[in-house]
Short mmCIF file of C-alpha atoms in Angstrom, two decimals:
data_model
loop_
_atom_site.label_atom_id
_atom_site.label_comp_id
_atom_site.label_asym_id
_atom_site.label_seq_id
_atom_site.Cartn_x
_atom_site.Cartn_y
_atom_site.Cartn_z
CA UNK W 1 16.89 -37.74 4.25
CA UNK W 2 14.77 -40.11 2.16
CA UNK W 3 13.49 -38.63 -1.11
CA UNK W 4 10.94 -40.00 -3.58
CA UNK W 5 10.90 -38.07 -6.87
CA UNK W 6 7.91 -37.94 -9.18
CA UNK W 7 8.33 -38.26 -12.98
CA UNK W 8 9.59 -34.98 -14.46
CA UNK W 9 7.25 -32.56 -16.20
CA UNK W 10 7.79 -31.24 -19.73
CA UNK W 11 9.52 -27.87 -19.73
CA UNK W 12 10.69 -25.60 -22.55
CA UNK W 13 12.06 -22.85 -20.30
CA UNK W 14 15.47 -21.68 -21.47
CA UNK W 15 18.21 -20.05 -19.35
CA UNK W 16 17.76 -16.29 -19.39
CA UNK W 17 18.59 -13.13 -17.47
CA UNK W 18 15.03 -12.24 -16.44
CA UNK W 19 15.31 -10.86 -12.87
CA UNK W 20 12.34 -12.96 -11.70
CA UNK W 21 13.63 -16.25 -13.11
CA UNK W 22 16.96 -16.23 -11.33
CA UNK W 23 18.36 -16.07 -7.82
CA UNK W 24 15.59 -16.44 -5.24
CA UNK W 25 13.01 -16.78 -8.06
CA UNK W 26 14.76 -19.61 -9.86
CA UNK W 27 11.89 -21.92 -10.92
CA UNK W 28 11.65 -25.29 -9.21
CA UNK W 29 10.27 -28.04 -11.45
CA UNK W 30 11.11 -31.07 -9.32
CA UNK W 31 8.26 -32.68 -7.35
CA UNK W 32 9.25 -34.83 -4.37
CA UNK W 33 8.12 -36.42 -1.14
CA UNK W 34 10.81 -36.38 1.56
CA UNK W 35 11.01 -37.92 5.02
CA UNK W 36 13.68 -38.10 7.72
CA UNK W 37 14.56 -34.46 7.11
CA UNK W 38 17.77 -33.09 8.59
CA UNK W 39 17.40 -30.70 11.52
CA UNK W 40 20.00 -27.96 11.08
CA UNK W 41 19.41 -26.19 14.39
CA UNK W 42 17.40 -26.83 17.55
CA UNK W 43 14.86 -29.63 17.66
CA UNK W 44 11.39 -30.18 16.23
CA UNK W 45 8.83 -29.09 18.84
CA UNK W 46 6.47 -31.75 20.15
CA UNK W 47 3.70 -29.24 20.89
CA UNK W 48 2.81 -28.47 17.25
CA UNK W 49 0.64 -30.65 14.98
CA UNK W 50 -0.52 -29.63 11.52
CA UNK W 51 0.59 -28.64 8.02
CA UNK W 52 2.18 -25.51 6.62
CA UNK W 53 1.32 -24.82 2.97
CA UNK W 54 2.92 -22.25 0.70
CA UNK W 55 2.02 -21.37 -2.89
CA UNK W 56 4.73 -20.22 -5.32
CA UNK W 57 5.06 -19.21 -8.98
CA UNK W 58 7.21 -21.47 -11.15
CA UNK W 59 7.12 -20.87 -14.94
CA UNK W 60 7.33 -24.15 -16.83
CA UNK W 61 7.44 -22.99 -20.46
CA UNK W 62 9.23 -20.24 -22.32
CA UNK W 63 6.88 -17.21 -22.12
CA UNK W 64 5.07 -16.01 -25.23
CA UNK W 65 5.68 -12.39 -24.24
CA UNK W 66 7.06 -10.52 -21.24
CA UNK W 67 7.04 -12.60 -18.08
CA UNK W 68 5.67 -11.20 -14.82
CA UNK W 69 6.36 -13.22 -11.64
CA UNK W 70 2.62 -13.57 -11.00
CA UNK W 71 2.31 -15.53 -14.28
CA UNK W 72 4.24 -18.57 -13.06
CA UNK W 73 2.50 -21.92 -12.64
CA UNK W 74 1.31 -22.59 -9.11
CA UNK W 75 3.30 -25.02 -6.99
CA UNK W 76 2.31 -25.84 -3.42
CA UNK W 77 5.04 -26.71 -0.92
CA UNK W 78 4.02 -28.43 2.31
CA UNK W 79 5.69 -29.40 5.55
CA UNK W 80 3.84 -31.74 7.89
CA UNK W 81 4.75 -31.37 11.58
CA UNK W 82 3.41 -34.14 13.82
CA UNK W 83 4.43 -33.82 17.47
CA UNK W 84 8.17 -34.04 16.84
CA UNK W 85 8.24 -35.67 13.38
CA UNK W 86 8.37 -33.93 10.02
CA UNK W 87 7.96 -34.63 6.29
CA UNK W 88 7.95 -32.47 3.15
CA UNK W 89 6.36 -32.62 -0.27
CA UNK W 90 5.66 -30.28 -3.17
CA UNK W 91 3.30 -30.54 -6.14
CA UNK W 92 2.31 -28.39 -9.08
CA UNK W 93 -1.28 -27.21 -9.04
CA UNK W 94 -2.55 -29.09 -12.06
CA UNK W 95 -4.77 -26.40 -13.47
CA UNK W 96 -6.56 -26.82 -16.77
CA UNK W 97 -4.10 -24.32 -18.25
CA UNK W 98 -1.08 -26.24 -16.97
CA UNK W 99 -2.45 -29.55 -18.29
CA UNK W 100 -3.18 -28.00 -21.71
CA UNK W 101 0.34 -26.60 -21.94
CA UNK W 102 1.84 -29.94 -20.93
CA UNK W 103 -0.12 -31.58 -23.75
CA UNK W 104 0.95 -28.88 -26.23
CA UNK W 105 4.55 -28.84 -25.02
CA UNK W 106 4.63 -25.04 -25.04
CA UNK W 107 3.12 -21.90 -23.51
CA UNK W 108 -0.40 -21.12 -24.72
CA UNK W 109 -1.19 -18.00 -22.68
CA UNK W 110 0.41 -14.62 -22.31
CA UNK W 111 0.81 -12.91 -18.97
CA UNK W 112 0.00 -9.89 -16.88
CA UNK W 113 2.28 -7.57 -18.87
CA UNK W 114 1.07 -8.77 -22.28
CA UNK W 115 -1.90 -7.57 -24.36
CA UNK W 116 -4.79 -10.07 -24.73
CA UNK W 117 -3.79 -10.85 -28.33
CA UNK W 118 -0.61 -12.60 -27.19
CA UNK W 119 -2.52 -15.61 -25.81
CA UNK W 120 -3.20 -18.46 -28.22
CA UNK W 121 -6.33 -19.59 -26.36
CA UNK W 122 -9.05 -17.91 -24.28
CA UNK W 123 -8.64 -18.13 -20.53
CA UNK W 124 -10.71 -20.45 -18.33
CA UNK W 125 -11.14 -17.82 -15.61
CA UNK W 126 -13.18 -14.65 -15.50
CA UNK W 127 -10.59 -12.41 -17.19
CA UNK W 128 -10.20 -12.69 -20.96
CA UNK W 129 -7.05 -14.25 -22.30
CA UNK W 130 -5.26 -14.46 -18.94
CA UNK W 131 -3.96 -17.78 -17.71
CA UNK W 132 -5.40 -19.03 -14.43
CA UNK W 133 -2.12 -20.15 -12.85
CA UNK W 134 -3.68 -20.71 -9.39
CA UNK W 135 -0.39 -19.46 -7.96
CA UNK W 136 -1.42 -16.74 -5.53
CA UNK W 137 -2.90 -18.07 -2.31
CA UNK W 138 -3.65 -21.28 -0.44
CA UNK W 139 -6.14 -21.89 2.40
CA UNK W 140 -7.72 -24.95 4.01
CA UNK W 141 -11.50 -25.03 4.26
CA UNK W 142 -13.60 -27.99 5.41
CA UNK W 143 -10.54 -30.24 5.21
CA UNK W 144 -9.67 -29.31 1.62
CA UNK W 145 -6.80 -27.08 0.48
CA UNK W 146 -7.92 -24.42 -2.02
CA UNK W 147 -5.39 -22.87 -4.37
CA UNK W 148 -6.52 -19.53 -5.84
CA UNK W 149 -5.50 -16.87 -8.37
CA UNK W 150 -5.53 -13.15 -7.69
CA UNK W 151 -7.37 -12.18 -10.91
CA UNK W 152 -10.36 -14.44 -10.22
CA UNK W 153 -9.83 -18.08 -11.07
CA UNK W 154 -11.50 -21.42 -10.66
CA UNK W 155 -10.10 -22.56 -7.25
CA UNK W 156 -8.30 -25.89 -7.33
CA UNK W 157 -8.73 -28.45 -4.55
CA UNK W 158 -5.93 -30.54 -3.05
CA UNK W 159 -5.65 -32.93 -0.16
CA UNK W 160 -3.76 -30.79 2.40
CA UNK W 161 -1.82 -33.78 3.76
CA UNK W 162 -0.91 -35.62 0.53
CA UNK W 163 -1.27 -32.74 -1.99
CA UNK W 164 -3.18 -35.09 -4.29
CA UNK W 165 -5.34 -33.10 -6.75
CA UNK W 166 -9.07 -33.15 -6.02
CA UNK W 167 -10.26 -31.18 -9.04
CA UNK W 168 -12.11 -27.90 -9.24
CA UNK W 169 -14.10 -26.60 -6.31
CA UNK W 170 -17.64 -27.34 -7.59
CA UNK W 171 -19.25 -24.41 -5.79
CA UNK W 172 -17.21 -21.67 -7.47
CA UNK W 173 -19.48 -19.31 -9.49
CA UNK W 174 -19.06 -18.50 -13.17
CA UNK W 175 -17.06 -15.35 -12.41
CA UNK W 176 -14.61 -17.36 -10.30
CA UNK W 177 -13.24 -16.34 -6.93
CA UNK W 178 -10.36 -14.03 -6.18
CA UNK W 179 -7.54 -14.43 -3.79
CA UNK W 180 -7.95 -14.08 -0.88
CA UNK W 181 -10.87 -16.12 0.46
CA UNK W 182 -11.00 -16.03 4.25
CA UNK W 183 -11.86 -18.88 6.62
CA UNK W 184 -13.56 -18.22 9.95
CA UNK W 185 -12.24 -21.07 12.11
CA UNK W 186 -15.02 -20.59 14.67
CA UNK W 187 -17.91 -21.09 12.24
CA UNK W 188 -16.16 -23.14 9.55
CA UNK W 189 -17.36 -20.68 6.90
CA UNK W 190 -15.34 -19.42 3.93
CA UNK W 191 -15.92 -15.82 2.72
CA UNK W 192 -15.04 -14.84 -0.85
CA UNK W 193 -15.56 -12.24 -3.56
CA UNK W 194 -15.02 -11.93 -7.28
CA UNK W 195 -14.84 -9.01 -9.71
CA UNK W 196 -15.11 -8.41 -13.45
CA UNK W 197 -15.42 -5.74 -16.13
CA UNK W 198 -19.18 -6.12 -16.32
CA UNK W 199 -21.96 -4.81 -14.05
CA UNK W 200 -22.42 -5.18 -11.13
CA UNK W 201 -18.58 -5.60 -11.16
CA UNK W 202 -18.37 -7.50 -7.85
CA UNK W 203 -20.07 -10.37 -6.03
CA UNK W 204 -19.68 -11.55 -2.44
CA UNK W 205 -20.34 -15.05 -1.13
CA UNK W 206 -20.22 -17.36 1.87
CA UNK W 207 -19.55 -21.12 1.77
CA UNK W 208 -20.55 -23.19 4.81
CA UNK W 209 -18.58 -26.00 6.47
CA UNK W 210 -20.25 -28.55 4.14
CA UNK W 211 -18.84 -26.59 1.14
CA UNK W 212 -22.24 -25.24 0.09
CA UNK W 213 -22.73 -21.65 -1.10
CA UNK W 214 -25.25 -20.22 1.36
CA UNK W 215 -24.89 -16.54 0.42
CA UNK W 216 -24.10 -15.00 -2.97
CA UNK W 217 -24.99 -11.41 -3.74
CA UNK W 218 -23.95 -8.60 -6.08
CA UNK W 219 -22.06 -5.63 -4.64
CA UNK W 220 -22.75 -2.91 -7.24
CA UNK W 221 -19.79 -0.66 -8.05
CA UNK W 222 -19.50 2.45 -10.28
CA UNK W 223 -17.28 0.57 -12.74
CA UNK W 224 -14.54 -2.07 -13.05
CA UNK W 225 -12.32 -2.13 -9.98
CA UNK W 226 -9.25 -4.05 -8.76
CA UNK W 227 -9.99 -5.35 -5.25
CA UNK W 228 -7.48 -7.80 -3.85
CA UNK W 229 -8.54 -8.78 -0.33
CA UNK W 230 -11.35 -8.67 2.23
CA UNK W 231 -11.68 -8.95 5.98
CA UNK W 232 -14.44 -9.80 8.43
CA UNK W 233 -15.66 -9.30 11.97
CA UNK W 234 -17.96 -11.61 13.91
CA UNK W 235 -21.14 -10.41 12.17
CA UNK W 236 -19.92 -8.38 9.17
CA UNK W 237 -17.76 -8.65 6.06
CA UNK W 238 -15.78 -5.65 4.76
CA UNK W 239 -15.25 -5.24 1.01
CA UNK W 240 -13.68 -2.28 -0.76
CA UNK W 241 -13.76 0.17 -3.66
CA UNK W 242 -10.37 1.87 -3.87
CA UNK W 243 -9.52 4.77 -6.22
CA UNK W 244 -6.85 2.66 -7.92
CA UNK W 245 -8.24 1.01 -11.05
CA UNK W 246 -7.92 0.83 -14.83
CA UNK W 247 -8.01 4.02 -16.89
CA UNK W 248 -11.57 3.94 -18.22
CA UNK W 249 -10.79 5.51 -21.61
CA UNK W 250 -7.82 3.22 -22.29
CA UNK W 251 -9.85 0.21 -21.17
CA UNK W 252 -12.24 0.85 -24.07
CA UNK W 253 -9.27 0.02 -26.32
CA UNK W 254 -8.47 -3.07 -24.19
CA UNK W 255 -5.43 -1.34 -22.67
CA UNK W 256 -5.15 -2.22 -18.98
CA UNK W 257 -3.40 0.79 -17.48
CA UNK W 258 -3.78 1.18 -13.70
CA UNK W 259 -4.28 4.74 -12.49
CA UNK W 260 -4.67 6.46 -9.14
CA UNK W 261 -7.79 8.66 -9.04
CA UNK W 262 -6.92 10.96 -6.12
CA UNK W 263 -10.19 12.90 -6.40
CA UNK W 264 -12.07 9.78 -5.28
CA UNK W 265 -12.15 8.49 -1.70
CA UNK W 266 -11.47 4.96 -0.54
CA UNK W 267 -14.81 3.27 0.09
CA UNK W 268 -15.48 0.30 2.35
CA UNK W 269 -18.63 -1.80 1.99
CA UNK W 270 -19.80 -3.24 5.29
CA UNK W 271 -22.32 -6.02 4.80
CA UNK W 272 -23.85 -8.44 7.33
CA UNK W 273 -22.16 -11.79 6.80
CA UNK W 274 -25.30 -13.29 5.22
CA UNK W 275 -26.68 -10.00 3.92
CA UNK W 276 -27.61 -8.81 0.44
CA UNK W 277 -26.79 -5.76 -1.67
CA UNK W 278 -29.62 -3.87 0.02
CA UNK W 279 -27.86 -4.28 3.38
CA UNK W 280 -24.52 -2.74 2.32
CA UNK W 281 -23.38 0.41 4.11
CA UNK W 282 -20.58 2.41 2.49
CA UNK W 283 -17.95 4.25 4.54
CA UNK W 284 -15.53 6.75 2.97
CA UNK W 285 -11.88 7.21 3.96
CA UNK W 286 -8.61 8.72 2.74
CA UNK W 287 -7.64 7.72 -0.83
CA UNK W 288 -5.23 4.77 -0.88
CA UNK W 289 -4.94 1.15 -1.88
CA UNK W 290 -4.79 -1.84 0.46
CA UNK W 291 -3.24 -5.03 -0.78
CA UNK W 292 -3.81 -7.04 2.42
CA UNK W 293 -6.03 -6.72 5.48
CA UNK W 294 -5.15 -8.04 8.93
CA UNK W 295 -8.30 -8.30 11.00
CA UNK W 296 -11.52 -6.57 12.06
CA UNK W 297 -13.70 -6.75 15.14
CA UNK W 298 -16.74 -5.11 16.71
CA UNK W 299 -16.52 -2.81 19.73
CA UNK W 300 -19.64 -0.95 20.81
CA UNK W 301 -20.97 1.07 17.86
CA UNK W 302 -17.71 0.62 15.92
CA UNK W 303 -16.07 -1.90 13.65
CA UNK W 304 -12.30 -1.65 14.06
CA UNK W 305 -10.22 -2.75 11.07
CA UNK W 306 -6.43 -3.06 10.66
CA UNK W 307 -4.67 -3.20 7.28
CA UNK W 308 -1.68 -1.91 5.31
CA UNK W 309 -2.31 1.62 3.98
CA UNK W 310 -0.24 2.54 0.90
CA UNK W 311 1.26 6.03 0.75
CA UNK W 312 1.99 5.78 -2.98
CA UNK W 313 -0.23 3.14 -4.64
CA UNK W 314 0.91 3.87 -8.22
CA UNK W 315 4.68 4.45 -8.09
CA UNK W 316 6.78 5.56 -11.01
CA UNK W 317 9.74 3.73 -12.49
CA UNK W 318 12.09 2.06 -10.02
CA UNK W 319 15.54 3.57 -10.15
CA UNK W 320 18.29 1.03 -10.65
CA UNK W 321 16.02 -1.72 -12.01
CA UNK W 322 17.23 -3.76 -15.01
CA UNK W 323 16.31 -2.04 -18.30
CA UNK W 324 12.73 -2.80 -19.32
CA UNK W 325 11.64 -3.81 -15.83
CA UNK W 326 11.54 -0.39 -14.14
CA UNK W 327 7.74 -0.09 -13.91
CA UNK W 328 7.00 -3.74 -13.11
CA UNK W 329 9.54 -3.78 -10.30
CA UNK W 330 8.20 -0.51 -8.84
CA UNK W 331 4.88 -2.27 -8.21
CA UNK W 332 6.77 -5.14 -6.57
CA UNK W 333 8.83 -2.85 -4.35
CA UNK W 334 7.35 -2.00 -0.98
CA UNK W 335 9.78 0.90 -0.65
CA UNK W 336 8.01 2.39 -3.71
CA UNK W 337 4.34 1.97 -2.75
CA UNK W 338 5.15 2.34 0.97
CA UNK W 339 2.58 0.33 2.95
CA UNK W 340 2.15 1.03 6.67
CA UNK W 341 0.03 -0.64 9.33
CA UNK W 342 -3.08 1.51 9.94
CA UNK W 343 -6.36 1.31 11.85
CA UNK W 344 -9.80 2.38 10.60
CA UNK W 345 -12.83 2.83 12.89
CA UNK W 346 -16.25 2.64 11.23
CA UNK W 347 -19.06 3.97 13.41
CA UNK W 348 -22.26 2.11 12.56
CA UNK W 349 -24.39 4.64 14.43
CA UNK W 350 -23.04 7.87 12.88
CA UNK W 351 -21.74 6.52 9.54
CA UNK W 352 -18.35 8.18 10.07
CA UNK W 353 -14.80 6.88 9.67
CA UNK W 354 -11.71 7.60 11.77
CA UNK W 355 -8.17 6.59 10.79
CA UNK W 356 -4.96 6.34 12.80
CA UNK W 357 -1.47 5.01 11.95
CA UNK W 358 -0.18 2.09 14.01
CA UNK W 359 3.42 2.09 12.72
CA UNK W 360 5.47 4.27 10.37
CA UNK W 361 7.71 1.42 9.15
CA UNK W 362 7.21 -0.11 5.71
CA UNK W 363 5.39 -3.38 6.45
CA UNK W 364 3.14 -5.83 4.61
CA UNK W 365 2.12 -9.52 4.34
CA UNK W 366 1.08 -9.85 7.96
CA UNK W 367 -0.47 -12.73 9.83
CA UNK W 368 -2.35 -13.24 13.09
CA UNK W 369 -3.47 -16.12 15.26
CA UNK W 370 -6.45 -17.18 13.13
CA UNK W 371 -8.38 -18.31 16.20
CA UNK W 372 -8.86 -14.57 16.83
CA UNK W 373 -9.95 -13.66 13.29
CA UNK W 374 -13.03 -11.46 13.40
CA UNK W 375 -12.66 -10.95 17.15
CA UNK W 376 -10.69 -8.60 19.41
CA UNK W 377 -7.01 -9.49 19.18
CA UNK W 378 -3.64 -8.26 20.32
CA UNK W 379 -0.76 -9.44 18.10
CA UNK W 380 0.19 -8.88 14.45
CA UNK W 381 3.23 -10.40 12.70
CA UNK W 382 4.24 -8.27 9.69
CA UNK W 383 6.89 -8.91 7.05
CA UNK W 384 9.75 -6.63 6.05
CA UNK W 385 11.22 -6.71 2.55
CA UNK W 386 14.44 -5.96 0.71
CA UNK W 387 14.25 -2.76 -1.37
CA UNK W 388 13.39 -3.34 -5.02
CA UNK W 389 12.74 -7.05 -5.03
CA UNK W 390 9.63 -8.05 -3.08
CA UNK W 391 11.81 -10.35 -1.00
CA UNK W 392 10.90 -10.85 2.66
CA UNK W 393 13.91 -10.51 4.93
CA UNK W 394 12.37 -10.46 8.40
CA UNK W 395 9.36 -9.86 10.62
CA UNK W 396 7.95 -7.38 13.12
CA UNK W 397 5.72 -8.48 16.00
CA UNK W 398 3.27 -5.84 17.22
CA UNK W 399 1.51 -5.80 20.55
CA UNK W 400 -1.49 -3.64 19.66
CA UNK W 401 -2.50 -3.37 23.30
CA UNK W 402 0.74 -1.88 24.66
CA UNK W 403 2.16 -0.40 21.43
CA UNK W 404 5.37 -2.43 21.79
CA UNK W 405 7.04 -4.12 18.83
CA UNK W 406 9.94 -6.50 18.26
CA UNK W 407 11.92 -7.05 15.07
CA UNK W 408 13.61 -10.16 13.72
CA UNK W 409 15.98 -10.18 10.72
CA UNK W 410 16.66 -13.47 8.93
CA UNK W 411 20.15 -12.50 7.82
CA UNK W 412 21.70 -11.41 4.51
CA UNK W 413 20.38 -13.07 1.35
CA UNK W 414 17.87 -15.20 3.30
CA UNK W 415 14.33 -14.76 1.96
CA UNK W 416 11.05 -16.02 3.39
CA UNK W 417 7.30 -15.53 2.89
CA UNK W 418 4.47 -14.41 5.13
CA UNK W 419 4.70 -16.58 8.24
CA UNK W 420 1.38 -17.96 9.53
CA UNK W 421 0.90 -18.43 13.25
CA UNK W 422 0.68 -22.03 14.49
CA UNK W 423 -0.82 -22.26 18.00
CA UNK W 424 0.79 -24.67 20.42
CA UNK W 425 -1.23 -27.70 21.39
CA UNK W 426 -3.23 -26.60 24.47
CA UNK W 427 -2.10 -22.99 23.97
CA UNK W 428 -2.74 -20.75 26.98
CA UNK W 429 -3.01 -17.34 25.24
CA UNK W 430 -2.95 -15.56 21.89
CA UNK W 431 0.81 -15.58 21.18
CA UNK W 432 1.43 -19.06 22.58
CA UNK W 433 2.77 -20.73 19.44
CA UNK W 434 5.12 -20.50 16.48
CA UNK W 435 5.56 -18.64 13.23
CA UNK W 436 6.30 -21.11 10.43
CA UNK W 437 7.94 -20.22 7.14
CA UNK W 438 10.20 -21.50 4.38
CA UNK W 439 13.49 -19.64 3.85
CA UNK W 440 15.52 -19.66 0.64
CA UNK W 441 19.19 -19.02 1.37
CA UNK W 442 21.04 -17.50 -1.57
CA UNK W 443 24.34 -17.84 0.29
CA UNK W 444 24.17 -21.64 0.12
CA UNK W 445 21.64 -22.25 -2.67
CA UNK W 446 19.40 -24.18 -0.27
CA UNK W 447 16.03 -23.87 1.42
CA UNK W 448 14.80 -24.72 4.90
CA UNK W 449 11.76 -24.60 7.15
CA UNK W 450 12.08 -22.20 10.08
CA UNK W 451 10.04 -22.13 13.30
CA UNK W 452 10.04 -19.01 15.48
CA UNK W 453 8.69 -19.10 19.03
CA UNK W 454 6.29 -16.13 19.11
CA UNK W 455 6.88 -15.59 22.85
CA UNK W 456 10.66 -15.44 22.28
CA UNK W 457 10.33 -13.61 18.97
CA UNK W 458 13.55 -11.60 18.92
CA UNK W 459 15.70 -14.64 19.75
CA UNK W 460 15.31 -16.01 16.23
CA UNK W 461 14.47 -19.53 15.03
CA UNK W 462 14.10 -22.28 17.60
CA UNK W 463 14.27 -24.88 14.83
CA UNK W 464 15.65 -25.01 11.27
CA UNK W 465 14.85 -28.02 9.06
CA UNK W 466 16.61 -28.64 5.74
CA UNK W 467 14.45 -29.06 2.63
CA UNK W 468 15.53 -31.45 -0.14
CA UNK W 469 15.88 -28.70 -2.77
CA UNK W 470 15.96 -24.95 -3.22
CA UNK W 471 12.47 -23.52 -3.69
CA UNK W 472 11.38 -20.40 -5.53
CA UNK W 473 10.48 -17.28 -3.59
CA UNK W 474 6.80 -16.94 -2.71
CA UNK W 475 4.43 -14.78 -0.74
CA UNK W 476 1.26 -16.41 0.61
CA UNK W 477 1.07 -19.37 2.95
CA UNK W 478 -1.27 -21.02 5.44
CA UNK W 479 -1.17 -23.07 8.63
CA UNK W 480 -3.84 -25.70 9.32
CA UNK W 481 -3.82 -27.48 12.67
CA UNK W 482 -4.61 -31.20 12.51
CA UNK W 483 -8.29 -30.89 13.55
CA UNK W 484 -8.96 -28.64 10.54
CA UNK W 485 -7.66 -31.30 8.12
CA UNK W 486 -10.70 -33.56 8.68
CA UNK W 487 -13.12 -33.20 5.76
CA UNK W 488 -16.69 -32.12 6.37
CA UNK W 489 -19.35 -34.72 5.60
#
C-alpha cells in the first residue's frame, strides 16, 4: 500500500472516557491518499465503476461543554473503484467553523447538548449558536459532492474524485439546507428543504442539473418543527410535520426540549415537484416520527411511500448507559425508539391515508437502487444496529414484491454504515449490483471496504479491501457511478 499523508491539523482534544470518543468512535485526524490497497478477501470486481463517499464526525478540539456525536467535524472518506482498481482518500470538510477554530487553536462553538450561551461566536448556519459541522450527509449532484448538516447548514462542495474543497454551494438560501437533499438521477434535479424557528418555519426547493434554484417556496407550518428527511415520486415531493418537536413554552426561554405531542397526528405535505404553497395537500396519519424515508411512487390514484415508523419517538433514559449519558444514548439507540419499515398509501382522489407494516424487526438507515428512486421498485436494504450504541452490525434485504427477506451479520465488533447500492456496469435488473460500505473492526483496530453482491446477499462479502487507518463510525454514505461525476456545464 502506498500512502501520501497531508500535513497534520491542529488539535487540542485530550484523552477522555466519553463513550462517543472511544472505540468505534475514536476520532480520526489523519488525512491521506492511498493507492495499491491490500485485498483481504476475494477480488475487486471489474463490473463496478464509481466512488463511494461516507461522511463521519471527528471532533478536533476539546469541547466547550458536553459533546454529542453529531457535533464532530465532518470528514469525508472515499473509495474509488475503477473496473478492478481501487484507491482511498479522506479529507476534513473545511467549513468556515472548522477554519475559524484552526486559526484560534481551540473550540469556539458549543454543541447539541449545550445551551446557546456556551458558544463563543454566533453560528454561520440557520440555527443560533450551533456549529455547522457539515458532518451529517453527503450526495453527488451535477458532478459535485455536497456535504450537509442536519440542523440546516450551508452545504459545502467537494470534488467527488479528489475531495478537493470547492467552497460553499452558491445557490443555498439564507436559511440553509437540511440533510437530506435528494437527487433524482433521471432528471438530474436535487430536492431540498430547510426549517427554522420563524414563520413560515419551512421552505422547499428544487435545483436543476445546472445547479440553479428553479423552485423555492414556503411550506407554512403551525410552529417550529424538526423535520429530518424528505422523499419524492415522479411528479411529487413529500414533506412532513410530525408531532415530535420542541416544547413551545420552554422554547420561549431558549430551552430546546423535544417532546412527543400524541394528541397531534403525523402530517405529510404532498406538493407537485415544481409547485407552490398553494398546491400543497396535507394527509394525516398515525402519530410517530420518521428519521429516514426509503422511496415513494405513484400507482393509480395513490402515492405509495415507504419509511421507518418509530414506535417510541421520545424514549426515556437508557438503562445501563454511562452516568450522564442516559438520555443522549436513548435517542441514539434504535432499540429505544424502535423504528420499523412501514408503508403509507395516500389517495389523491379521496384525501385518505392507509398504513401497513412491512416488517416487525427494528430496522433503519436503508438504501435502494437509486435508479428506481421515485418510481416503482422492489428491493430495500436496511441496517441493523447493536443495542445502545447506534452501531450498524448487519443488513436486511427485502423483496417488497414477494415479502421475502434475507439477513447478513457482519460479525462481532464489526461496525458499518448505511450501504448504498452500486449497480453493475450494464446491469440487467434492479438488484444486479453491490452494496458498498466501510467496516471498522474493533477486534483488530482496523477498517476496510466491503462489497456485498446483492444477488448473493446472505453469502457475505465478495471482496474486502484494507484501509490505511481505522476510521470513526459514521452513518450516511453515497454511491456515484462514473457518469454522474461529470460536472454540468
